[in-house]
Amino acid sequence: MAGSQPNILFVMADQLAPQFTGAYEHPVVRTPAMDALVERGARFDTAYCPYPLCAPSRYSMLTGRPATEIGAWDNGSELPASVPTLAHYLRLAGYRTTLSGKMHFVGPDQLHGFGERLTTDVYPADFAWTADWESPAERMGKWWHNMTSLSEAGRAAATYQIDYDEEVGFAAVRHLYDMARDTDDRPFFLAVSFIHPHDPYVARPEWWGLYDPDDIDLPDVPPAESLDPHTVRIRRGIEADTVGYTEAQCRNARHAYYANTSYVDSWLGRLVRVLEETDQFDNTVVVFTSDHGDMLGDRGVWFKMSFFERSARVPLIVAGPDIVNRTVPNACSLLDMVPTLLDMATGGGPWPDLAAPPSGRSLWDSATGGHDPVDETTCEYTGVMTSHPMFMIRRGRYKYIHCDTDPPQLYDVQSDPLERNNLVGDADHVDLAADLAVEVTERWDSAAIRERVLASQRSRRVVRAAMETGDRLSWDYTPPRDSANQYIRNHMDWAGAGPRTRYPPVHGC
């Protein structure tokens, strides 16, 4: 199939809410590279993460299966090596598969189908971030977000996140050149995953300077007594209701977030330029998305872990061969990436054998001008700041949220985009709320899921304690580097090395 299949450049930000991008019409935030994709591609306007937390969202995206099905309970959960991913399927379809950057893999398998990984991960690969539902009110100490991200928000020349993303971008750029220079004619799937604009909210001066502090919009925060129980738990867990933050800190944090969004956008633009420089632009589909969003002060909370729009929504922009320039209003999810990219890779033809049918649906028809009759998706949460599973159904204009310990919530997201008016109990929506409540019990066995979560947490705590006893064991990925064969070495022909590594190639060489 090589030769007729498009390359796929899959670029992922971390914690980027589409509402805070110029590509999704924010009046302040500058995202020219995303804008350029939108101008020639398809923008999905109601795309969600399958789980509003980093690792489980990524696992579900890569496997095409819900977190509760594969045991992706929290940020300290292992993705089993036996669960096939999109990278495995694309390899079977004839692709070279490469990862540069974060994917938050936990466990000894740090590749999960990628034939090559260019960088280490930014976060630990062990069970340190395991939630504890038997002590749900206790903070996880250094592993929980807190208001330090706001009190220290601002400018800096370097941070570990900047260091990381510079490496991720550089490695991806070099890899695109390497693939253009080599003789392997297989199509590529290159996933490039940045950590920004994830907190801490600290930006380099040149990106910070793009924005006037007076232009930074502030969130509309409803009265505390109107907040739902889970939002109250998040506020307590991140210390927003104890340590708190000032308006100036809020403005600085959002300023840095906007700046770092522009920074990630600049890397997207750089990668697309390399596609142009290496004559791969016309045969490469570019996908841009994020693992989840950021509340960024809405409801007085920050970060994610919530089903509200700023936390659960993600950007999803697709541009390249056969893609139609359009906006797609239908609700969809990162769960849809496996069937979508398989259709992309096979031209809608037969897929490789799958271990299980994907839970999502292909968005390829939507991206190429067809009609999608489906307008719904789901989301799950079993992480910190709850003691019971949480579920969301988005269908058409409505969103329904369920947790066994909390009152149900129903919102008309179309007429109430900030989700301030809970329609459960409203006379005009009684039947809808009742039907969705029944559907939740039919889709999910909450009690059984809770027992699986608790059993997994206990097991992982034991393994973590053992790994930290005696000589420390690590699953963190170390990228191989063959320095003996890089650049110019004694066993190489000096005269041949220059032409071999030059792109475009020297005429006649």
Short mmCIF file of C-alpha atoms in Angstrom, two decimals:
data_model
loop_
_atom_site.label_atom_id
_atom_site.label_comp_id
_atom_site.label_asym_id
_atom_site.label_seq_id
_atom_site.Cartn_x
_atom_site.Cartn_y
_atom_site.Cartn_z
CA MET A 1 0.00 0.00 0.00
CA ALA A 2 3.03 2.31 0.33
CA GLY A 3 3.08 5.12 -2.20
CA SER A 4 -0.68 5.77 -2.26
CA GLN A 5 -1.06 6.30 1.46
CA PRO A 6 -0.66 9.77 2.98
CA ASN A 7 1.85 10.56 5.65
CA ILE A 8 0.28 11.52 8.97
CA LEU A 9 1.72 14.26 11.19
CA PHE A 10 -0.14 14.13 14.49
CA VAL A 11 0.61 17.16 16.68
CA MET A 12 -0.67 17.25 20.25
CA ALA A 13 -0.67 20.01 22.84
CA ASP A 14 -1.25 19.37 26.54
CA GLN A 15 -4.15 20.92 28.44
CA LEU A 16 -5.16 23.19 25.56
CA ALA A 17 -8.81 24.26 25.53
CA PRO A 18 -10.00 25.23 22.04
CA GLN A 19 -11.89 28.19 23.49
CA PHE A 20 -8.51 29.83 24.14
CA THR A 21 -7.18 29.71 20.57
CA GLY A 22 -7.51 32.11 17.70
CA ALA A 23 -8.34 29.13 15.49
CA TYR A 24 -11.55 28.76 17.51
CA GLU A 25 -12.16 32.51 17.40
CA HIS A 26 -10.81 33.72 20.72
CA PRO A 27 -10.40 37.49 20.21
CA VAL A 28 -6.99 37.76 21.87
CA VAL A 29 -5.01 34.52 21.49
CA ARG A 30 -2.78 34.34 18.42
CA THR A 31 -2.48 30.97 16.70
CA PRO A 32 -1.49 31.63 13.07
CA ALA A 33 -0.38 28.05 12.35
CA MET A 34 -3.65 26.61 13.62
CA ASP A 35 -5.50 29.33 11.70
CA ALA A 36 -3.71 28.23 8.53
CA LEU A 37 -4.80 24.63 9.07
CA VAL A 38 -8.40 25.78 9.58
CA GLU A 39 -8.25 27.83 6.37
CA ARG A 40 -7.47 24.74 4.32
CA GLY A 41 -8.90 21.93 6.43
CA ALA A 42 -11.71 20.71 8.68
CA ARG A 43 -12.30 22.16 12.14
CA PHE A 44 -14.31 19.99 14.53
CA ASP A 45 -16.18 22.35 16.81
CA THR A 46 -17.51 19.91 19.42
CA ALA A 47 -14.62 17.52 20.03
CA TYR A 48 -14.10 16.11 23.52
CA CYS A 49 -11.47 14.17 25.38
CA PRO A 50 -12.59 10.69 26.51
CA TYR A 51 -11.33 11.43 30.05
CA PRO A 52 -10.32 14.87 31.43
CA LEU A 53 -6.84 13.84 32.61
CA CYS A 54 -3.59 13.29 30.72
CA ALA A 55 -2.70 9.59 30.75
CA PRO A 56 -6.19 8.04 30.58
CA SER A 57 -7.21 10.39 27.77
CA ARG A 58 -4.13 9.46 25.75
CA TYR A 59 -4.58 5.72 26.40
CA SER A 60 -8.19 5.88 25.22
CA MET A 61 -7.21 7.90 22.17
CA LEU A 62 -4.47 5.46 21.17
CA THR A 63 -6.48 2.30 21.78
CA GLY A 64 -9.90 3.55 20.65
CA ARG A 65 -11.38 2.11 23.84
CA PRO A 66 -12.85 3.81 26.94
CA ALA A 67 -10.68 4.15 30.02
CA THR A 68 -12.94 1.90 32.09
CA GLU A 69 -12.55 -0.87 29.51
CA ILE A 70 -8.73 -0.87 29.51
CA GLY A 71 -8.18 -0.01 33.19
CA ALA A 72 -6.86 3.51 32.60
CA TRP A 73 -8.08 4.69 35.97
CA ASP A 74 -5.81 7.68 36.63
CA ASN A 75 -2.41 9.19 35.84
CA GLY A 76 -0.68 6.31 37.63
CA SER A 77 -2.33 3.54 35.60
CA GLU A 78 -0.42 1.21 33.33
CA LEU A 79 -1.37 0.75 29.70
CA PRO A 80 -0.88 -3.02 29.27
CA ALA A 81 1.53 -4.02 26.52
CA SER A 82 -1.05 -6.53 25.30
CA VAL A 83 -3.55 -3.81 24.34
CA PRO A 84 -2.99 -2.81 20.69
CA THR A 85 -2.75 0.88 19.88
CA LEU A 86 -3.11 3.04 16.82
CA ALA A 87 0.65 2.74 16.36
CA HIS A 88 0.38 -1.06 16.16
CA TYR A 89 -2.45 -0.85 13.64
CA LEU A 90 -0.66 1.69 11.46
CA ARG A 91 2.47 -0.46 11.44
CA LEU A 92 0.32 -3.31 10.16
CA ALA A 93 -1.00 -0.92 7.51
CA GLY A 94 2.53 -0.27 6.28
CA TYR A 95 3.53 2.85 8.23
CA ARG A 96 6.71 3.88 9.98
CA THR A 97 5.58 4.96 13.45
CA THR A 98 7.54 7.48 15.52
CA LEU A 99 6.83 9.37 18.75
CA SER A 100 8.53 12.59 19.78
CA GLY A 101 7.43 13.91 23.15
CA LYS A 102 4.97 13.17 25.88
CA MET A 103 2.52 10.29 25.90
CA HIS A 104 2.50 9.63 29.66
CA PHE A 105 3.00 5.88 29.30
CA VAL A 106 3.13 4.15 32.69
CA GLY A 107 4.78 0.74 32.94
CA PRO A 108 7.76 -1.06 31.40
CA ASP A 109 6.43 -0.79 27.82
CA GLN A 110 7.33 2.72 26.74
CA LEU A 111 6.74 2.24 23.01
CA HIS A 112 3.28 0.67 22.64
CA GLY A 113 3.63 0.09 18.92
CA PHE A 114 5.83 3.06 18.03
CA GLY A 115 8.82 1.76 16.13
CA GLU A 116 10.95 4.64 17.33
CA ARG A 117 10.78 7.12 20.19
CA LEU A 118 12.93 10.23 19.92
CA THR A 119 12.74 11.61 23.48
CA THR A 120 12.08 10.49 27.00
CA ASP A 121 8.79 11.44 28.64
CA VAL A 122 8.40 14.51 30.79
CA TYR A 123 6.64 12.62 33.61
CA PRO A 124 7.54 9.48 35.60
CA ALA A 125 6.64 6.07 34.21
CA ASP A 126 5.96 4.36 37.55
CA PHE A 127 2.87 4.19 39.78
CA ALA A 128 3.63 7.34 41.80
CA TRP A 129 0.50 9.15 40.64
CA THR A 130 -1.94 6.45 41.73
CA ALA A 131 -5.14 7.86 43.23
CA ASP A 132 -6.40 6.58 46.58
CA TRP A 133 -10.17 6.34 46.85
CA GLU A 134 -9.87 4.84 50.33
CA SER A 135 -8.56 8.24 51.49
CA PRO A 136 -10.21 10.57 48.96
CA ALA A 137 -9.90 13.70 51.11
CA GLU A 138 -6.12 13.39 51.51
CA ARG A 139 -3.93 15.36 49.13
CA MET A 140 -1.29 13.51 47.11
CA GLY A 141 1.31 16.03 48.18
CA LYS A 142 3.73 16.98 45.44
CA TRP A 143 1.71 15.21 42.74
CA TRP A 144 -1.40 17.39 43.09
CA HIS A 145 -1.84 20.69 41.31
CA ASN A 146 -2.10 23.66 43.64
CA MET A 147 -2.07 27.43 43.63
CA THR A 148 1.70 27.58 43.19
CA SER A 149 0.94 27.48 39.46
CA LEU A 150 -0.77 30.86 39.89
CA SER A 151 1.45 32.49 42.49
CA GLU A 152 4.54 31.75 40.36
CA ALA A 153 2.93 32.49 36.98
CA GLY A 154 4.87 34.83 34.72
CA ARG A 155 8.01 34.96 32.58
CA ALA A 156 11.22 32.94 32.60
CA ALA A 157 14.05 32.27 30.19
CA ALA A 158 13.96 28.54 30.90
CA THR A 159 11.84 25.96 32.70
CA TYR A 160 11.79 22.17 32.56
CA GLN A 161 8.74 22.44 30.28
CA ILE A 162 10.51 24.80 27.89
CA ASP A 163 13.58 22.53 27.93
CA TYR A 164 11.36 19.57 27.13
CA ASP A 165 9.38 21.12 24.30
CA GLU A 166 12.52 22.51 22.68
CA GLU A 167 13.89 18.96 22.61
CA VAL A 168 10.61 17.52 21.35
CA GLY A 169 10.34 20.04 18.53
CA PHE A 170 14.00 19.81 17.53
CA ALA A 171 13.88 16.00 17.44
CA ALA A 172 10.71 16.02 15.36
CA VAL A 173 12.12 18.53 12.87
CA ARG A 174 15.31 16.51 12.46
CA HIS A 175 13.29 13.33 12.03
CA LEU A 176 11.23 14.87 9.22
CA TYR A 177 14.46 15.78 7.44
CA ASP A 178 15.87 12.30 8.08
CA MET A 179 12.80 10.64 6.56
CA ALA A 180 13.06 12.88 3.50
CA ARG A 181 16.75 11.97 3.11
CA ASP A 182 16.48 8.21 3.52
CA THR A 183 15.44 5.62 0.93
CA ASP A 184 12.54 4.11 2.88
CA ASP A 185 9.43 4.88 0.83
CA ARG A 186 6.91 3.76 3.44
CA PRO A 187 4.49 6.46 4.64
CA PHE A 188 5.10 7.82 8.12
CA PHE A 189 3.00 8.39 11.21
CA LEU A 190 4.85 10.94 13.34
CA ALA A 191 3.26 11.89 16.65
CA VAL A 192 4.72 15.09 18.13
CA SER A 193 3.42 15.78 21.63
CA PHE A 194 4.28 18.96 23.54
CA ILE A 195 3.77 19.69 27.26
CA HIS A 196 2.66 23.33 26.83
CA PRO A 197 0.42 25.17 27.62
CA HIS A 198 0.02 22.85 30.65
CA ASP A 199 0.74 24.58 33.96
CA PRO A 200 2.99 25.84 35.56
CA TYR A 201 1.95 28.97 33.70
CA VAL A 202 5.39 30.31 32.81
CA ALA A 203 6.35 31.63 29.36
CA ARG A 204 9.49 32.87 27.69
CA PRO A 205 9.64 36.67 27.34
CA GLU A 206 9.16 36.75 23.56
CA TRP A 207 5.87 34.87 23.83
CA TRP A 208 4.74 36.75 26.92
CA GLY A 209 5.43 39.98 25.07
CA LEU A 210 2.90 39.13 22.36
CA TYR A 211 0.12 40.10 24.75
CA ASP A 212 -0.81 43.30 26.54
CA PRO A 213 -1.76 42.51 30.16
CA ASP A 214 -4.77 44.80 29.82
CA ASP A 215 -6.12 42.61 27.01
CA ILE A 216 -6.17 39.43 29.10
CA ASP A 217 -9.80 38.52 29.75
CA LEU A 218 -10.80 37.22 33.17
CA PRO A 219 -13.22 34.39 33.92
CA ASP A 220 -16.79 34.92 35.04
CA VAL A 221 -16.99 33.14 38.40
CA PRO A 222 -20.46 32.20 39.71
CA PRO A 223 -21.31 32.36 43.44
CA ALA A 224 -19.66 29.61 45.50
CA GLU A 225 -23.01 28.38 46.81
CA SER A 226 -24.09 27.53 43.24
CA LEU A 227 -21.21 25.16 42.60
CA ASP A 228 -21.75 21.43 42.11
CA PRO A 229 -20.11 18.99 44.58
CA HIS A 230 -17.34 17.88 42.22
CA THR A 231 -16.29 21.46 41.51
CA VAL A 232 -16.21 22.02 45.27
CA ARG A 233 -13.95 18.96 45.62
CA ILE A 234 -11.62 20.25 42.93
CA ARG A 235 -11.45 23.68 44.56
CA ARG A 236 -10.52 22.03 47.85
CA GLY A 237 -8.05 19.63 46.25
CA ILE A 238 -6.12 22.33 44.38
CA GLU A 239 -6.34 24.66 47.42
CA ALA A 240 -8.27 27.31 45.50
CA ASP A 241 -10.64 27.73 48.45
CA THR A 242 -7.89 27.80 51.13
CA VAL A 243 -4.68 29.25 49.72
CA GLY A 244 -6.64 31.04 47.00
CA TYR A 245 -5.34 33.47 44.40
CA THR A 246 -5.59 37.12 43.51
CA GLU A 247 -6.98 38.77 40.40
CA ALA A 248 -3.43 39.71 39.40
CA GLN A 249 -2.31 36.08 39.71
CA CYS A 250 -5.31 34.98 37.67
CA ARG A 251 -4.44 37.47 34.95
CA ASN A 252 -0.76 36.42 34.95
CA ALA A 253 -1.68 32.74 34.69
CA ARG A 254 -4.00 33.32 31.76
CA HIS A 255 -1.42 35.63 30.15
CA ALA A 256 1.22 32.89 30.32
CA TYR A 257 -1.28 30.29 29.10
CA TYR A 258 -2.05 32.41 26.04
CA ALA A 259 1.66 32.97 25.46
CA ASN A 260 2.42 29.26 25.69
CA THR A 261 -0.44 28.48 23.34
CA SER A 262 1.24 30.75 20.80
CA TYR A 263 4.54 28.97 21.54
CA VAL A 264 3.07 25.53 20.75
CA ASP A 265 1.45 27.04 17.67
CA SER A 266 4.88 28.22 16.52
CA TRP A 267 6.15 24.63 16.65
CA LEU A 268 3.15 23.48 14.65
CA GLY A 269 4.04 26.10 12.04
CA ARG A 270 7.69 25.00 12.03
CA LEU A 271 6.75 21.37 11.45
CA VAL A 272 4.45 22.28 8.57
CA ARG A 273 7.23 24.39 7.01
CA VAL A 274 9.57 21.40 7.14
CA LEU A 275 6.92 19.36 5.31
CA GLU A 276 6.98 22.05 2.63
CA GLU A 277 10.79 22.18 2.51
CA THR A 278 11.05 18.40 2.14
CA ASP A 279 8.35 18.06 -0.54
CA GLN A 280 6.09 16.12 1.83
CA PHE A 281 3.43 18.79 2.30
CA ASP A 282 1.08 17.66 -0.48
CA ASN A 283 1.01 14.05 0.73
CA THR A 284 0.75 14.60 4.47
CA VAL A 285 -2.38 14.89 6.58
CA VAL A 286 -1.78 17.13 9.59
CA VAL A 287 -3.90 16.54 12.70
CA PHE A 288 -3.76 18.97 15.60
CA THR A 289 -5.41 18.30 18.97
CA SER A 290 -4.89 18.18 22.75
CA ASP A 291 -5.47 15.59 25.46
CA HIS A 292 -7.95 17.81 27.37
CA GLY A 293 -8.54 21.46 28.21
CA ASP A 294 -8.05 23.77 31.19
CA MET A 295 -10.76 25.42 33.28
CA LEU A 296 -8.45 28.45 33.53
CA GLY A 297 -10.43 30.03 36.37
CA ASP A 298 -13.98 29.24 35.27
CA ARG A 299 -16.05 28.36 38.36
CA GLY A 300 -13.04 29.41 40.40
CA VAL A 301 -11.15 26.24 39.46
CA TRP A 302 -8.09 25.53 37.34
CA PHE A 303 -6.56 22.68 35.40
CA LYS A 304 -8.87 19.79 34.34
CA MET A 305 -10.59 16.80 36.03
CA SER A 306 -14.01 18.22 35.15
CA PHE A 307 -16.65 17.52 32.50
CA PHE A 308 -17.35 21.21 31.98
CA GLU A 309 -16.54 22.57 28.54
CA ARG A 310 -13.20 24.23 29.20
CA SER A 311 -11.82 21.07 30.77
CA ALA A 312 -13.38 18.40 28.56
CA ARG A 313 -13.32 20.01 25.11
CA VAL A 314 -10.29 19.71 22.82
CA PRO A 315 -9.25 21.33 19.55
CA LEU A 316 -9.40 19.00 16.56
CA ILE A 317 -8.20 20.32 13.20
CA VAL A 318 -7.41 18.11 10.20
CA ALA A 319 -5.84 19.34 6.97
CA GLY A 320 -4.24 17.66 3.97
CA PRO A 321 -5.03 15.57 0.90
CA ASP A 322 -8.77 14.95 0.36
CA ILE A 323 -9.75 17.10 3.38
CA VAL A 324 -12.56 19.58 2.69
CA ASN A 325 -12.46 23.10 4.10
CA ARG A 326 -15.37 23.11 6.54
CA THR A 327 -16.47 23.25 10.17
CA VAL A 328 -18.06 20.15 11.66
CA PRO A 329 -20.59 20.77 14.47
CA ASN A 330 -21.20 17.14 15.53
CA ALA A 331 -20.06 15.99 18.96
CA CYS A 332 -17.08 13.65 18.65
CA SER A 333 -14.11 12.49 20.69
CA LEU A 334 -10.48 11.44 20.70
CA LEU A 335 -11.98 7.94 20.96
CA ASP A 336 -12.71 8.41 17.26
CA MET A 337 -9.04 8.74 16.30
CA VAL A 338 -8.37 5.02 15.72
CA PRO A 339 -11.10 4.49 13.10
CA THR A 340 -10.52 7.95 11.62
CA LEU A 341 -6.79 7.50 11.10
CA LEU A 342 -7.25 3.94 9.86
CA ASP A 343 -9.68 5.20 7.23
CA MET A 344 -7.16 7.91 6.43
CA ALA A 345 -4.35 5.36 6.09
CA THR A 346 -6.30 2.88 3.97
CA GLY A 347 -8.36 5.30 1.89
CA GLY A 348 -11.49 3.84 3.42
CA GLY A 349 -10.39 0.35 2.41
CA PRO A 350 -9.95 -2.74 4.59
CA TRP A 351 -8.30 -2.16 7.95
CA PRO A 352 -5.74 -4.44 9.56
CA ASP A 353 -7.30 -6.98 11.93
CA LEU A 354 -8.30 -5.24 15.17
CA ALA A 355 -8.20 -6.85 18.60
CA ALA A 356 -11.64 -5.39 19.34
CA PRO A 357 -14.01 -3.05 17.52
CA PRO A 358 -13.17 0.58 18.32
CA SER A 359 -15.66 2.32 20.58
CA GLY A 360 -15.57 5.48 18.49
CA ARG A 361 -16.59 6.18 14.93
CA SER A 362 -14.62 7.32 11.92
CA LEU A 363 -14.67 11.07 11.28
CA TRP A 364 -13.15 10.62 7.83
CA ASP A 365 -16.45 11.21 6.01
CA SER A 366 -16.94 14.44 7.96
CA ALA A 367 -13.42 15.59 7.14
CA THR A 368 -13.80 14.82 3.43
CA GLY A 369 -17.19 16.45 2.92
CA GLY A 370 -19.63 13.70 3.84
CA HIS A 371 -22.52 13.68 6.29
CA ASP A 372 -22.19 12.25 9.79
CA PRO A 373 -25.58 11.30 11.28
CA VAL A 374 -24.07 10.82 14.74
CA ASP A 375 -23.91 13.76 17.16
CA GLU A 376 -22.88 12.29 20.49
CA THR A 377 -19.99 11.08 22.59
CA THR A 378 -19.15 10.04 26.15
CA CYS A 379 -16.52 10.84 28.77
CA GLU A 380 -15.38 9.13 31.98
CA TYR A 381 -13.48 10.06 35.12
CA THR A 382 -12.10 7.84 37.91
CA GLY A 383 -9.17 9.91 39.17
CA VAL A 384 -8.39 12.04 42.20
CA MET A 385 -10.94 14.31 43.91
CA THR A 386 -13.72 11.77 43.68
CA SER A 387 -14.42 8.46 45.40
CA HIS A 388 -16.82 7.07 42.78
CA PRO A 389 -16.80 6.86 38.99
CA MET A 390 -18.11 9.82 37.04
CA PHE A 391 -19.70 9.67 33.58
CA MET A 392 -20.79 12.14 30.92
CA ILE A 393 -23.00 11.82 27.86
CA ARG A 394 -23.01 14.60 25.28
CA ARG A 395 -25.81 14.24 22.72
CA GLY A 396 -26.86 17.03 20.40
CA ARG A 397 -27.17 20.20 22.41
CA TYR A 398 -27.36 18.47 25.80
CA LYS A 399 -24.77 17.25 28.27
CA TYR A 400 -25.61 14.91 31.16
CA ILE A 401 -23.25 14.28 34.11
CA HIS A 402 -23.59 11.45 36.63
CA CYS A 403 -21.78 10.39 39.79
CA ASP A 404 -23.31 8.11 42.43
CA THR A 405 -22.42 10.54 45.23
CA ASP A 406 -23.60 13.74 43.51
CA PRO A 407 -26.86 15.19 42.19
CA PRO A 408 -27.18 14.70 38.42
CA GLN A 409 -26.55 17.59 36.05
CA LEU A 410 -28.08 18.39 32.67
CA TYR A 411 -27.05 21.37 30.55
CA ASP A 412 -28.16 22.80 27.24
CA VAL A 413 -24.68 23.66 26.03
CA GLN A 414 -25.98 25.43 22.96
CA SER A 415 -28.10 28.02 24.77
CA ASP A 416 -26.04 27.95 27.99
CA PRO A 417 -22.39 27.63 26.87
CA LEU A 418 -21.03 28.41 30.36
CA GLU A 419 -23.22 25.65 31.82
CA ARG A 420 -24.69 27.71 34.62
CA ASN A 421 -28.27 26.39 34.49
CA ASN A 422 -28.73 22.77 35.63
CA LEU A 423 -31.92 21.56 33.90
CA VAL A 424 -32.45 18.50 36.08
CA GLY A 425 -35.82 19.14 37.69
CA ASP A 426 -36.86 21.61 35.02
CA ALA A 427 -40.39 20.74 33.90
CA ASP A 428 -39.51 20.84 30.22
CA HIS A 429 -36.58 18.45 30.64
CA VAL A 430 -37.83 15.87 33.15
CA ASP A 431 -38.23 13.10 30.58
CA LEU A 432 -34.85 13.77 28.98
CA ALA A 433 -33.07 13.71 32.35
CA ALA A 434 -34.83 10.49 33.31
CA ASP A 435 -33.95 8.81 30.00
CA LEU A 436 -30.29 9.81 30.32
CA ALA A 437 -30.18 8.56 33.92
CA VAL A 438 -31.39 5.16 32.72
CA GLU A 439 -28.86 5.19 29.88
CA VAL A 440 -26.01 5.77 32.32
CA THR A 441 -26.96 2.63 34.27
CA GLU A 442 -27.18 0.66 31.03
CA ARG A 443 -23.82 1.87 29.74
CA TRP A 444 -21.83 1.64 32.96
CA ASP A 445 -21.95 -0.60 36.04
CA SER A 446 -20.72 2.05 38.46
CA ALA A 447 -20.43 -0.25 41.48
CA ALA A 448 -18.42 -2.85 39.58
CA ILE A 449 -16.15 -0.20 38.09
CA ARG A 450 -15.53 1.21 41.56
CA GLU A 451 -14.43 -2.18 42.86
CA ARG A 452 -12.04 -2.56 39.93
CA VAL A 453 -10.61 0.90 40.62
CA LEU A 454 -10.05 0.13 44.31
CA ALA A 455 -8.42 -3.24 43.55
CA SER A 456 -6.10 -1.64 41.00
CA GLN A 457 -5.11 1.14 43.39
CA ARG A 458 -4.22 -1.33 46.14
CA SER A 459 -2.08 -3.42 43.79
CA ARG A 460 -0.26 -0.42 42.38
CA ARG A 461 0.50 0.97 45.82
CA VAL A 462 2.19 -2.30 46.77
CA VAL A 463 4.29 -2.37 43.58
CA ARG A 464 5.28 1.27 43.99
CA ALA A 465 6.38 0.71 47.59
CA ALA A 466 8.50 -2.26 46.51
CA MET A 467 10.08 -0.36 43.62
CA GLU A 468 11.13 2.39 46.04
CA THR A 469 12.66 -0.08 48.52
CA GLY A 470 16.35 -0.86 48.11
CA ASP A 471 17.89 -0.06 44.75
CA ARG A 472 15.46 2.16 42.89
CA LEU A 473 13.87 0.64 39.79
CA SER A 474 12.86 2.82 36.86
CA TRP A 475 10.71 2.36 33.78
CA ASP A 476 11.54 5.83 32.46
CA TYR A 477 12.45 5.74 28.79
CA THR A 478 16.01 6.41 27.66
CA PRO A 479 16.19 7.14 23.92
CA PRO A 480 18.96 5.24 22.14
CA ARG A 481 21.63 7.38 20.53
CA ASP A 482 24.19 6.02 18.10
CA SER A 483 26.83 8.73 18.45
CA ALA A 484 29.44 6.57 16.72
CA ASN A 485 27.56 6.93 13.45
CA GLN A 486 26.43 10.54 13.64
CA TYR A 487 27.73 13.48 11.63
CA ILE A 488 31.30 12.68 10.42
CA ARG A 489 33.28 9.71 11.76
CA ASN A 490 36.53 8.04 10.68
CA HIS A 491 34.82 5.08 9.01
CA MET A 492 32.80 7.43 6.76
CA ASP A 493 33.66 8.95 3.42
CA TRP A 494 33.88 12.71 4.04
CA ALA A 495 33.07 13.47 0.42
CA GLY A 496 29.97 11.27 0.52
CA ALA A 497 28.58 12.40 3.87
CA GLY A 498 27.79 15.93 2.73
CA PRO A 499 25.69 15.01 -0.31
CA ARG A 500 24.05 12.13 1.56
CA THR A 501 22.73 14.37 4.34
CA ARG A 502 21.86 17.36 2.21
CA TYR A 503 18.26 18.19 1.34
CA PRO A 504 17.35 18.89 -1.37
CA PRO A 505 20.02 16.51 -2.72
CA VAL A 506 22.84 17.82 -4.86
CA HIS A 507 21.96 17.38 -8.52
CA GLY A 508 23.46 14.19 -9.88
CA CYS A 509 24.25 12.71 -6.44
#
